Amino acid sequence: MASIRDLKGVGSAACNLLEKLHLFSTDDLLFHLPRDYEDRSTIVAMNQLSVGRSYLLEGEVQSIDFPSGKRKSMAILLQDDFGKVTLRFYHIYKALIDQFNLGQRIRLFGEVRIGARGLEVYHPEILPLHVLNKHSRLTAIYPSTEGLTQKKLRDYIQQAFDQHSDDLTELLPKEFSTTYSLKNALSYIHHPPLDANMQQLMQGQHPAQQRLILEELISHQLSLLTRRAYLQHTASACCKPSTHFSHALLSTLPFSLTRAQQRVSEEILHDLQQNKPMLRLVQGDVGAGKTLVAAIAACHALESGWQVALMAPTEILAEQHYLNFKRWLEPLDIQVSWLSGKQKGKARHLAETAIQHGIANMVIGTHALFQNSVIFKQLGLVIIDEQHRFGVDQRLALRDKGANSTTPHQLIMTATPIPRTLAMSAYGDLDTSIIDELPPGRTPIQTVTVPLDRREDVLQRIAKNCAEGKQAYWVCTLVEQSESLDAQAAEATYLDIQTRFPQLHVGLVHGKMKATEKQAVMQAFKRNELQLLIATTVIEVGVDVPNASLMIIENAERLGLSQLHQLRGRVGRGAQASFCVLMYKSPLSQHGQERLSILKQSNDGFIIAEKDLQIRGPGELLGTKQTGDLGFKVANLERDQYLLHQAQHIAQQLIQQNPQTVDALLQRWLPHAPRYAYV
Ligand code: ADP
Ligand code: MG
C-alpha cells in the first residue's frame, strides 16, 4: 500500500486535509466513495428539479433585482419552456452584475434549494453557451473538508486508481466477484456511465456497491468474531460473591432493590465468577437505578481483592458517581479515588501512584482513565457509564489495562436502548441485561409542547414556580449544533433572567466552563441553593437532583427523541409531580409534530427509541460519534442492515474454510483496529 504523499500534487498541506477525512493511504483514497453525482451532460427542464441536487440549466433572464433584506443580494429570475428558477448572489460586484442582461440566455450549473422565492440556485457556476459537452460519464462528488476542492480530491482519487487499482486482490470467495471484480466495482462507482440507475446508486443498492459493502461488513464481523474468540481464551479476574460489602451497602439504603435490579445483579455476579472476562451491556431507562447495580458489581470485585474503574463521559457525571461511591464505600474501608483530565501536576501524580500501588481500590473518572500513564496494579472490573458517548476503541483501551495477562471484566451501562440488528454489528461481542422496571413511587412526568413565541409566558410561570420553592432546569439549544454557540445562548438567557428576576437564585452550566466551576454550580443546585439552572445539553446524561421537577427545553425539535428523553429524565425522580415543557420554533413540520407527540404520549425509553428508529433511523440512537468510531468506509449501518445476516454467515464460513484470507480482509478494511489471532 502506497503513501498518499507519493501522488502528484500532494504536499503536507494536502496531507493534513486528507487526514481530516481519515485518508492516509492510496487504498483509503480508492475506498473514499462519492456521496453524490453530477450530470453535466444534459440540460434539465426546470419542472424536473429536486431540491438538494445539482443540475445543468439553461433559460432566459426575466428580471434582475436587488431585494432588500437582512443580507444584501441580487436575484435573477430565469425561465425556460417549462418553469422558473431564481439565481441568488450574495457576493455582488460590478463584473458579476454586468454579466446579466434582460432577455439574455444563460447556461449554468448549481444546486437547487428552497429560497425566499421558491426554487433558487445560490452562486451558480455560469457556463458558456454552445460549448459541446465532453462529459461522457457522471461526475463524482466526494465527502470533503474545508480547503480541499472537489477538483483536487477527484484528481488524487484518479491517480490512486490509475496507479494502484491493479494491485487489489480478490479476497472473497469467487461467487461474490463474478458480476463485478473489486477493480470494476470501484471503477463503476467512481465513474458511473451516464445511463446508470441513479436511484439505485444514491441508495447504495447498485450491485457494484453491494459487492463492496458486503465485503466490508464481512470484515467487521470477522473482527468481532476473532476478538471475541480471543477474549474467551484469556484469563479473567475471577471473583467470589461478596458476602460483606454488598450486604453492608444495601443495609444503609433507605429502600430495597427493585426486582429488575436484583435480577440484573445476579446475571452480573454469574459472569464475574467465571474464568473468562465478562462483557455485559446493562440497558435501563433513565432513573432505573443503574448506578446501584454498578456499585453492587463493584463490591464483588473489591471484596475479591481487585481494583475497579468506573468511567463516565463527563466531569459532572463522574463527579456525581464519585460522591455516591465515596458515601457508599468509604465506610467499608474502601479507598475511592478520583482521576480526571483536569487534574495536573502533584494531584495527578499522587492519584496515579495510588492506582499503581493498588492503594486506590475504586477509581472513578473520565476519559483520563485510559491514558497510557495510568497503570493499575490489579484491575479486575471496568464499569463504563452511558456507553454511547464512548467509542469502541476507548472501551478496548481500558480492557487492556488488566494485570498479569488477565483481562478485566467489563460492565457497560446505557440508558439508550439499542435495536438488535445494530447491537449485532456495533457490539457483536456483548451480552445484554435489561432493567425494565423503575423504582416505586415515581410520578410520571407530564410533557407539553409550546411554540417559542410563548417563551415569555413560560418564563414568567417558571419564575413564579421557582419563587415558590420548586427547582427547574432550562436547557438552551440553538439551531446550529455547536456547544460553543449553545453556551452563548445559555449565557444570554442566564443574564436576562438574572436581571429581570433578581429575587431568584439562578445558576449556569455549559461545556465551555471549567470543570470546577461546573461542579460548584451543580452542587449548589443539588443543595437547593439555586432554584433555576440554565444549561446546555451538557447536563443530558445521568445528573441526579431528585428535588428538581421542571424541565424546559428550547428548540426541542432540533434534538433527537432519545436525547430529549434523557434530558427529560433529569426530572421526575422525586415523589412530586414533574413537568417537561418542549418549546419549538413554529411552524413545526408534520414530521416534527409527530416526533414531539411521541414524547407527550410515552415516558418509556424503549418505546421512544423504537419509534425514533422508525422515523429517523439508527444513526441518532448510537450517536454520530459511535457510528463514526465503527470506522466504516463504504457500509452504512442504517442503509445496509439488510446485509448484516448474510455478512455474519459468510464471516463464520470464512473463518472455518478460508482462514488465510481473514487477515488480509482485516488489513484492507480495518487497518487500524487491534488484531487478534483466532484461537
Ligand atoms: P440511572 O439508571 O438513570 O443511572 P440512577 O442510578 O441515577 O439512575 O438512580 C436514580 C435515582 O433512583 C437515584 O436517586 C437512586 O438513589 C434512586 N434509586 C435507585 N434504586 C432505587 C430503588 N430500588 N428504590 C428507590 N430508589 C432507587
Ligand atoms: Mg446513570
XYZ file of C-alpha atoms and ligand atoms in Angstrom:
707
model
C 0.000 0.000 0.000
C 1.497 3.321 -1.025
C 1.507 6.570 0.859
C -0.664 9.439 -0.261
C 2.427 11.628 -0.379
C 3.716 9.800 -3.460
C 0.855 11.177 -5.524
C 1.459 14.176 -7.722
C 0.436 17.460 -6.142
C 0.083 16.167 -2.585
C 2.202 18.190 -0.165
C 1.961 18.432 3.581
C -0.947 20.878 3.478
C -2.993 18.495 1.335
C -1.918 15.601 3.560
C -3.307 17.358 6.609
C -6.611 17.944 4.886
C -6.797 14.331 3.716
C -6.040 13.164 7.240
C -9.075 15.049 8.447
C -11.070 12.772 6.185
C -9.201 9.763 7.624
C -7.443 9.222 4.316
C -3.876 8.051 4.876
C -3.021 5.618 2.111
C -3.806 5.276 -1.575
C -6.111 2.391 -0.634
C -8.044 4.752 1.601
C -8.488 7.028 -1.410
C -9.744 4.169 -3.574
C -12.396 3.395 -0.979
C -13.384 7.013 -0.442
C -16.664 6.819 -2.304
C -18.820 9.579 -3.801
C -21.705 10.955 -1.802
C -23.404 12.235 -4.950
C -23.039 12.510 -8.710
C -23.467 15.386 -11.109
C -24.663 15.104 -14.627
C -23.174 17.957 -16.628
C -24.043 16.391 -19.961
C -27.747 17.179 -20.227
C -29.732 20.372 -19.787
C -32.599 19.659 -17.430
C -36.079 21.169 -17.744
C -36.992 23.468 -14.874
C -40.059 21.450 -13.930
C -37.919 18.356 -13.359
C -35.798 19.584 -10.455
C -35.489 18.142 -6.967
C -34.194 20.213 -4.089
C -30.680 19.416 -2.937
C -29.430 18.154 -6.287
C -27.267 19.926 -8.840
C -28.245 20.449 -12.467
C -27.171 21.918 -15.751
C -29.853 24.527 -16.561
C -30.458 26.963 -19.376
C -33.007 29.774 -19.618
C -33.788 33.374 -20.384
C -33.306 36.249 -17.919
C -36.756 37.636 -16.978
C -35.800 40.100 -14.276
C -32.843 41.342 -12.279
C -33.331 42.964 -8.912
C -31.697 43.633 -5.557
C -34.253 42.755 -2.891
C -33.913 44.473 0.459
C -33.468 42.015 3.294
C -31.182 41.095 6.142
C -28.451 40.299 3.675
C -27.961 42.268 0.502
C -28.366 40.106 -2.566
C -29.005 40.055 -6.292
C -31.870 37.927 -7.608
C -32.141 36.905 -11.246
C -35.273 35.209 -12.479
C -34.568 32.668 -15.177
C -37.202 30.918 -17.275
C -37.210 28.048 -19.730
C -40.157 26.476 -21.587
C -41.175 24.505 -18.517
C -40.580 26.568 -15.392
C -38.674 29.207 -13.487
C -35.698 29.336 -11.160
C -34.179 32.258 -9.248
C -30.409 32.686 -9.228
C -29.271 34.284 -5.984
C -25.950 36.026 -5.437
C -24.843 37.301 -2.038
C -21.376 38.278 -3.074
C -22.075 41.086 -5.543
C -19.537 43.039 -7.629
C -19.676 45.070 -10.819
C -18.253 42.477 -13.194
C -20.828 39.996 -11.961
C -23.744 42.380 -12.428
C -22.556 43.283 -15.912
C -22.708 39.635 -16.917
C -26.505 39.644 -16.944
C -28.949 41.431 -19.245
C -32.701 41.132 -19.594
C -33.744 38.665 -22.275
C -30.325 37.082 -22.439
C -29.865 33.271 -22.483
C -27.790 31.826 -19.624
C -26.398 28.355 -19.031
C -25.397 27.421 -15.520
C -24.616 24.587 -13.158
C -25.581 24.544 -9.483
C -27.506 23.056 -6.610
C -31.235 23.747 -6.355
C -32.562 24.866 -2.983
C -35.709 26.323 -1.487
C -35.217 30.066 -1.049
C -37.365 33.119 -0.423
C -38.680 32.901 -3.999
C -39.159 29.180 -4.310
C -36.586 27.197 -6.251
C -33.265 29.046 -6.116
C -29.668 28.386 -7.063
C -27.092 30.197 -4.925
C -23.957 31.376 -6.684
C -24.268 29.085 -9.695
C -21.350 28.352 -11.941
C -22.114 30.324 -15.156
C -21.085 28.330 -18.221
C -20.549 29.337 -21.839
C -23.451 28.614 -24.191
C -22.916 26.459 -27.280
C -19.896 24.636 -25.876
C -20.045 20.938 -26.670
C -20.129 18.768 -23.597
C -17.151 16.479 -23.047
C -18.583 14.633 -20.074
C -19.462 11.126 -21.090
C -19.766 9.893 -17.512
C -21.296 11.177 -14.308
C -19.016 13.360 -12.225
C -18.480 12.126 -8.657
C -18.917 14.442 -5.664
C -16.944 13.256 -2.662
C -17.289 13.935 1.044
C -14.660 16.599 1.578
C -13.452 19.141 4.063
C -12.948 22.892 4.040
C -9.949 23.842 1.926
C -9.983 20.721 -0.218
C -11.769 21.283 -3.511
C -13.694 18.578 -5.333
C -11.379 19.050 -8.273
C -8.243 18.242 -6.268
C -9.815 15.382 -4.383
C -11.080 13.918 -7.658
C -7.606 14.173 -9.111
C -5.961 12.395 -6.144
C -8.500 9.595 -6.282
C -7.996 9.244 -10.023
C -4.228 8.981 -9.582
C -4.647 6.389 -6.837
C -6.935 4.422 -9.112
C -4.629 4.584 -12.156
C -1.556 3.567 -10.180
C -2.888 1.085 -7.657
C -6.185 -0.493 -8.648
C -4.387 -3.380 -10.341
C -2.844 -4.389 -7.010
C -6.213 -5.088 -5.420
C -6.601 -8.803 -4.824
C -9.918 -10.597 -4.679
C -10.390 -11.846 -1.140
C -13.975 -13.029 -1.162
C -14.935 -16.456 -2.493
C -15.419 -16.453 -6.290
C -19.212 -16.367 -6.289
C -19.121 -12.786 -4.960
C -16.887 -11.330 -7.642
C -18.484 -12.724 -10.780
C -20.548 -9.648 -11.721
C -18.023 -7.105 -10.502
C -14.403 -7.670 -9.657
C -13.186 -5.343 -6.938
C -11.486 -3.141 -9.507
C -14.523 -2.975 -11.778
C -16.805 -2.240 -8.880
C -14.641 0.696 -7.794
C -14.330 1.948 -11.339
C -18.106 1.880 -11.755
C -18.762 3.711 -8.512
C -16.175 6.430 -9.119
C -17.243 6.948 -12.764
C -20.710 5.614 -13.481
C -21.896 5.780 -17.095
C -24.466 8.465 -17.931
C -27.271 5.913 -18.162
C -26.558 4.442 -14.711
C -29.563 3.824 -12.473
C -29.228 6.906 -10.275
C -31.842 5.851 -7.781
C -30.014 2.613 -7.121
C -26.694 4.382 -6.829
C -27.965 7.042 -4.459
C -29.449 4.377 -2.204
C -26.252 2.353 -2.166
C -28.021 -0.564 -3.793
C -26.202 -0.921 -7.048
C -24.580 -4.383 -7.353
C -21.170 -2.709 -7.634
C -21.772 -1.013 -4.293
C -23.301 -4.084 -2.672
C -20.197 -6.027 -3.628
C -18.035 -3.612 -1.581
C -20.468 -3.147 1.287
C -20.786 -6.864 1.803
C -17.016 -7.286 1.858
C -16.703 -4.565 4.468
C -19.494 -5.914 6.663
C -17.928 -9.364 6.482
C -14.622 -7.896 7.598
C -16.247 -6.183 10.569
C -17.880 -9.414 11.585
C -14.528 -11.163 11.286
C -13.001 -8.583 13.574
C -15.706 -9.104 16.181
C -15.562 -12.885 15.908
C -11.795 -13.084 16.260
C -11.793 -10.629 19.139
C -14.458 -12.498 20.981
C -12.779 -15.843 20.468
C -9.507 -14.409 21.670
C -11.012 -12.889 24.784
C -12.782 -16.083 25.713
C -9.395 -17.677 25.956
C -7.752 -15.108 28.205
C -7.874 -15.463 31.959
C -10.192 -13.094 33.773
C -10.271 -11.525 37.182
C -12.264 -14.336 38.719
C -14.400 -13.095 41.648
C -16.104 -14.663 44.640
C -19.573 -13.453 45.591
C -19.306 -10.592 48.056
C -20.693 -11.560 51.459
C -19.696 -8.490 53.407
C -19.502 -5.337 51.246
C -22.697 -5.766 49.268
C -24.783 -6.539 52.334
C -23.303 -3.643 54.245
C -24.034 -1.333 51.311
C -27.633 -2.490 50.904
C -28.333 -2.222 54.606
C -27.523 1.516 54.594
C -30.042 2.288 51.818
C -33.482 3.635 52.691
C -35.023 1.373 50.036
C -34.609 -2.144 48.692
C -33.620 -3.177 45.189
C -36.301 -3.498 42.564
C -36.815 -6.985 41.155
C -35.173 -5.910 37.936
C -32.104 -4.576 39.769
C -31.880 -7.858 41.647
C -32.131 -9.981 38.537
C -29.514 -7.995 36.642
C -27.190 -8.011 39.667
C -27.414 -11.804 39.689
C -26.660 -12.022 35.971
C -23.578 -9.902 36.541
C -22.440 -11.927 39.545
C -22.728 -15.084 37.499
C -20.379 -13.614 34.875
C -17.896 -12.291 37.436
C -17.390 -15.760 38.864
C -16.344 -17.196 35.507
C -12.789 -17.634 34.432
C -13.395 -15.713 31.215
C -13.956 -11.987 31.033
C -17.466 -10.617 31.285
C -18.664 -8.329 28.517
C -22.087 -7.192 29.559
C -24.257 -4.304 28.491
C -26.854 -3.179 31.009
C -29.694 -1.219 29.456
C -32.102 0.612 31.710
C -34.248 3.656 31.218
C -33.218 6.935 32.832
C -33.788 6.707 36.563
C -33.962 2.900 36.601
C -31.142 2.768 39.156
C -28.167 1.575 37.137
C -25.636 3.185 39.471
C -26.591 0.950 42.344
C -26.330 -2.139 40.184
C -22.830 -0.996 39.246
C -21.936 -0.469 42.887
C -23.026 -3.980 43.800
C -20.950 -5.388 40.938
C -18.011 -3.363 42.251
C -18.486 -4.893 45.713
C -17.902 -8.423 44.372
C -14.682 -7.442 42.635
C -13.411 -5.305 45.507
C -14.052 -7.964 48.112
C -12.132 -10.440 45.959
C -9.172 -8.060 46.096
C -9.430 -6.472 42.642
C -9.391 -2.822 41.704
C -12.448 -1.391 39.977
C -12.500 1.504 37.497
C -15.649 3.447 36.726
C -15.569 5.749 33.719
C -18.187 8.386 32.907
C -18.376 10.569 29.784
C -18.480 13.971 31.505
C -16.850 15.559 34.539
C -20.228 16.353 36.057
C -21.358 12.772 35.853
C -18.051 11.333 37.033
C -18.089 13.691 39.989
C -21.596 12.618 40.917
C -20.572 8.954 40.827
C -17.500 9.783 42.856
C -19.575 11.365 45.613
C -22.054 8.469 45.637
C -19.418 5.759 45.727
C -17.478 7.609 48.411
C -20.601 7.782 50.525
C -21.396 4.108 49.953
C -17.944 2.504 50.072
C -15.676 4.546 52.299
C -17.465 3.435 55.489
C -16.379 -0.073 54.398
C -12.732 0.988 54.356
C -12.515 1.003 50.595
C -10.419 3.832 49.194
C -12.328 5.677 46.487
C -10.169 7.886 44.235
C -10.762 10.436 41.551
C -8.987 10.885 38.246
C -9.813 13.474 35.611
C -8.106 15.151 32.711
C -8.167 18.468 34.523
C -6.039 17.085 37.349
C -2.462 18.216 36.783
C 0.919 18.198 38.497
C 1.149 16.860 42.002
C -2.500 15.904 42.416
C -2.326 13.868 39.228
C 0.902 12.214 40.248
C -0.498 11.249 43.644
C -3.634 9.808 42.079
C -1.645 7.766 39.557
C 0.747 6.464 42.221
C -2.131 5.321 44.424
C -3.627 3.475 41.449
C -0.337 1.869 40.513
C 0.345 0.620 44.040
C -3.167 -0.668 44.494
C -3.884 1.748 47.346
C -6.773 3.169 45.377
C -9.331 0.365 45.216
C -12.182 2.063 43.458
C -11.147 4.608 40.840
C -13.681 6.950 39.277
C -13.028 9.353 36.462
C -13.415 10.467 32.889
C -11.540 9.613 29.671
C -8.342 10.267 31.626
C -8.610 6.726 32.996
C -7.430 5.105 29.796
C -4.394 7.242 29.153
C -1.108 5.392 28.967
C 0.289 6.934 32.138
C -2.464 5.302 34.201
C -1.298 1.857 35.297
C -3.407 -0.321 37.562
C -1.913 -2.816 39.975
C -4.762 -5.317 39.682
C -7.657 -4.055 37.667
C -10.481 -6.607 37.799
C -13.594 -4.781 36.654
C -14.193 -1.859 34.344
C -17.556 -0.108 34.514
C -18.469 2.301 31.751
C -21.457 4.563 32.226
C -23.520 5.904 29.326
C -21.626 3.873 26.760
C -22.926 5.605 23.671
C -20.645 8.521 24.376
C -17.538 6.381 24.131
C -16.092 4.719 21.107
C -15.241 1.087 20.755
C -11.514 1.848 20.771
C -11.696 3.592 24.115
C -13.539 0.634 25.529
C -10.762 -1.634 24.331
C -8.051 0.586 25.782
C -9.370 0.140 29.305
C -9.765 -3.551 28.790
C -6.080 -3.815 28.039
C -5.162 -2.395 31.433
C -5.504 -5.719 33.259
C -2.515 -7.035 35.200
C -0.515 -10.222 34.549
C -2.265 -11.093 31.336
C -5.692 -11.105 32.910
C -8.471 -9.267 31.139
C -10.740 -7.170 33.357
C -14.448 -7.850 33.333
C -16.440 -5.153 31.594
C -19.798 -3.751 32.515
C -21.337 -1.158 30.264
C -24.379 0.824 31.286
C -26.598 2.714 28.928
C -29.990 4.376 29.006
C -30.230 4.253 25.229
C -31.867 1.073 24.037
C -30.087 -0.318 21.062
C -32.021 -2.221 18.401
C -30.905 -5.770 17.930
C -29.564 -5.593 14.398
C -27.450 -2.613 15.330
C -26.220 -4.186 18.519
C -25.135 -7.169 16.483
C -22.839 -5.088 14.369
C -21.729 -2.433 16.800
C -21.417 -4.631 19.850
C -21.385 -8.110 18.359
C -19.309 -9.094 21.357
C -21.628 -8.138 24.215
C -24.215 -9.915 26.352
C -27.182 -7.819 27.393
C -29.187 -7.328 30.588
C -32.216 -5.097 30.859
C -33.501 -3.234 33.930
C -37.094 -2.994 32.821
C -38.657 -1.525 35.948
C -38.456 1.855 37.643
C -38.156 2.186 41.419
C -41.577 2.596 43.045
C -43.084 5.962 43.958
C -42.178 7.884 40.826
C -44.903 10.094 39.445
C -44.974 10.164 35.659
C -43.691 13.334 34.011
C -46.264 15.423 32.184
C -44.951 16.694 28.895
C -46.347 19.640 26.965
C -45.262 21.332 23.740
C -45.329 25.105 23.413
C -44.308 27.320 20.475
C -41.275 29.520 21.093
C -43.301 32.704 20.676
C -44.850 31.913 24.046
C -41.421 31.802 25.639
C -42.151 34.878 27.753
C -45.268 33.256 29.306
C -43.304 30.124 30.082
C -40.522 32.153 31.631
C -42.935 34.040 33.895
C -44.583 30.807 35.004
C -41.281 29.118 35.746
C -40.009 32.126 37.685
C -43.180 32.038 39.765
C -42.848 28.291 40.410
C -39.221 28.682 41.384
C -40.057 31.522 43.747
C -42.448 29.076 45.424
C -39.602 26.663 46.070
C -39.599 24.357 43.032
C -36.393 23.668 41.145
C -36.149 23.844 37.367
C -33.752 23.181 34.501
C -33.798 25.481 31.484
C -31.957 23.930 28.566
C -30.771 26.147 25.722
C -30.052 24.691 22.320
C -29.594 26.537 19.110
C -30.367 25.814 15.544
C -26.771 25.007 14.821
C -25.423 22.056 16.743
C -22.473 23.686 18.388
C -21.605 23.616 22.064
C -19.905 26.966 21.723
C -22.984 28.741 20.306
C -25.244 26.923 22.754
C -23.028 28.228 25.534
C -23.500 31.792 24.273
C -27.256 31.336 24.148
C -27.282 29.898 27.657
C -25.194 32.793 28.907
C -27.537 35.340 27.324
C -30.598 33.643 28.835
C -28.834 33.491 32.183
C -28.021 37.217 32.188
C -31.515 38.103 31.045
C -33.252 36.053 33.723
C -30.891 37.221 36.420
C -31.545 40.898 35.728
C -35.280 40.503 35.402
C -35.860 38.214 38.368
C -33.301 39.420 40.911
C -35.009 37.559 43.763
C -34.372 34.180 42.050
C -31.179 32.206 42.598
C -30.085 31.268 39.107
C -27.114 29.146 38.028
C -25.442 28.469 34.690
C -23.598 25.398 33.367
C -22.240 24.840 29.902
C -19.458 22.941 28.217
C -17.116 25.904 27.942
C -16.842 26.349 31.708
C -14.039 24.940 33.836
C -14.874 21.611 35.431
C -14.536 23.028 38.926
C -16.931 25.857 38.107
C -19.449 23.443 36.633
C -19.236 21.190 39.654
C -19.661 24.068 42.063
C -22.834 25.152 40.269
C -24.208 21.595 40.070
C -23.552 21.019 43.739
C -25.256 24.297 44.656
C -28.262 23.212 42.581
C -28.241 19.838 44.266
C -28.162 21.519 47.692
C -31.176 23.587 46.621
C -29.261 26.855 46.888
C -30.201 27.557 43.265
C -33.759 27.254 42.056
C -33.198 27.658 38.352
C -30.364 26.096 36.400
C -29.704 27.393 32.905
C -27.795 24.770 30.975
C -26.797 23.427 27.618
C -27.184 19.748 26.774
C -24.073 19.012 28.872
C -26.485 18.055 31.647
C -28.041 15.463 29.407
C -26.648 12.316 30.937
C -27.138 10.956 34.382
C -27.222 14.005 36.626
C -29.443 13.261 39.607
C -31.228 16.030 41.544
C -34.402 14.427 42.932
C -35.960 17.721 44.046
C -35.940 19.246 40.542
C -39.382 18.909 38.986
C -39.469 21.253 35.973
C -37.621 20.845 32.693
C -37.797 23.410 29.917
C -36.101 22.703 26.602
C -35.771 25.354 23.924
C -35.727 24.362 20.242
C -36.726 20.867 21.232
C -37.490 19.972 17.617
C -33.768 20.132 16.893
C -32.822 17.328 19.252
C -33.171 13.596 18.823
C -36.011 11.908 20.665
C -33.717 9.761 22.739
C -31.723 12.824 23.709
C -34.905 14.657 24.690
C -35.982 11.667 26.711
C -32.626 11.687 28.505
C -32.953 15.387 29.261
C -36.484 14.955 30.482
C -35.290 12.106 32.696
C -33.481 14.688 34.859
C -36.859 15.396 36.464
C -39.481 13.006 37.778
C -37.022 11.485 40.229
C -38.788 12.537 43.398
C -42.330 11.987 44.607
C -43.720 15.339 43.445
C -45.410 15.826 40.079
C -42.963 16.856 37.352
C -43.403 18.753 34.121
C -41.445 18.970 30.931
C -42.027 21.859 28.524
C -40.784 21.328 24.986
C -40.551 24.650 23.210
C -40.415 24.522 19.442
C -39.936 27.018 16.684
C -43.119 27.254 14.640
C -44.199 26.320 12.116
C -43.444 22.748 13.035
C -43.385 20.301 10.131
C -45.701 17.306 10.096
C -42.685 15.173 10.813
C -41.679 17.421 13.734
C -45.170 17.285 15.213
C -45.183 13.519 15.019
C -41.859 13.298 16.785
C -42.688 15.604 19.657
C -46.069 13.997 20.194
C -44.344 10.666 20.800
C -42.727 12.256 23.839
C -46.057 13.581 25.027
C -47.553 10.111 24.790
C -44.825 7.990 26.277
C -42.387 8.046 29.187
C -40.854 4.745 28.199
C -37.364 4.995 26.715
C -37.721 1.706 24.863
C -40.908 2.691 23.092
C -39.448 6.101 22.273
C -36.297 4.575 20.850
C -38.297 2.203 18.726
C -40.433 4.995 17.262
C -37.365 7.112 16.815
C -35.804 4.300 14.874
C -38.832 4.094 12.607
C -38.823 7.824 11.959
C -35.173 8.729 11.859
C -33.082 5.619 11.524
C -30.478 4.212 13.886
C -27.725 6.801 13.440
C -29.182 9.023 16.069
C -29.608 6.262 18.601
C -25.994 5.314 18.514
C -24.858 8.910 18.256
C -22.823 10.038 15.316
C -19.659 9.620 17.323
C -20.245 5.984 17.871
C -21.222 5.198 14.308
C -18.161 7.161 13.203
C -15.985 5.126 15.502
C -17.186 1.941 13.949
C -14.995 3.151 11.118
C -16.985 2.012 8.122
C -15.583 3.100 4.788
C -18.429 2.191 2.471
C -21.094 0.498 4.555
C -23.743 2.454 6.362
C -25.495 0.598 9.153
C -28.765 2.420 8.650
C -28.893 1.708 4.984
C -27.278 -1.697 4.819
C -28.804 -3.520 7.767
C -30.408 -5.963 5.383
C -26.974 -7.362 4.502
C -25.854 -7.999 8.097
C -27.105 -11.539 8.471
C -25.542 -12.619 5.217
C -22.271 -10.958 6.232
C -22.244 -12.733 9.560
C -22.897 -16.059 7.898
C -20.109 -15.637 5.339
C -17.698 -14.457 8.032
C -18.235 -17.643 10.010
C -17.713 -19.695 6.866
C -14.503 -17.885 6.014
C -13.017 -18.492 9.446
C -13.611 -22.199 9.036
C -12.910 -22.739 5.372
C -10.588 -19.959 4.366
C -8.701 -18.709 7.411
C -5.799 -17.366 5.336
C -7.967 -14.605 3.851
C -9.170 -13.362 7.238
C -6.071 -11.359 7.968
C -5.946 -9.819 4.515
C -9.567 -8.709 4.803
C -8.949 -7.164 8.207
C -5.867 -5.418 6.868
C -7.846 -3.969 3.981
C -10.933 -2.801 5.857
C -9.789 -2.290 9.443
C -6.096 -1.487 9.179
C -6.040 0.385 12.494
C -8.089 -1.974 14.638
C -6.315 -4.205 17.154
C -5.754 -7.640 15.664
C -6.346 -10.917 17.478
C -5.207 -14.326 16.405
C -8.129 -16.670 16.063
C -7.823 -19.416 18.634
P -29.898 5.771 36.152
O -30.346 4.380 35.849
O -30.565 6.770 35.288
O -28.392 5.896 36.183
P -29.630 6.350 38.945
O -28.752 5.209 39.239
O -29.036 7.685 38.889
O -30.456 6.076 37.621
O -30.826 6.314 40.008
C -31.829 7.293 40.020
C -32.365 7.526 41.426
O -33.083 6.397 41.887
C -31.259 7.751 42.440
O -31.636 8.834 43.260
C -31.219 6.468 43.218
O -30.779 6.656 44.538
C -32.651 6.007 43.173
N -32.834 4.554 43.284
C -32.059 3.599 42.746
N -32.539 2.357 43.016
C -33.659 2.544 43.740
C -34.616 1.652 44.348
N -34.515 0.332 44.235
N -35.648 2.198 45.041
C -35.751 3.550 45.152
N -34.889 4.436 44.622
C -33.848 3.951 43.927
Mg -26.893 6.966 35.354
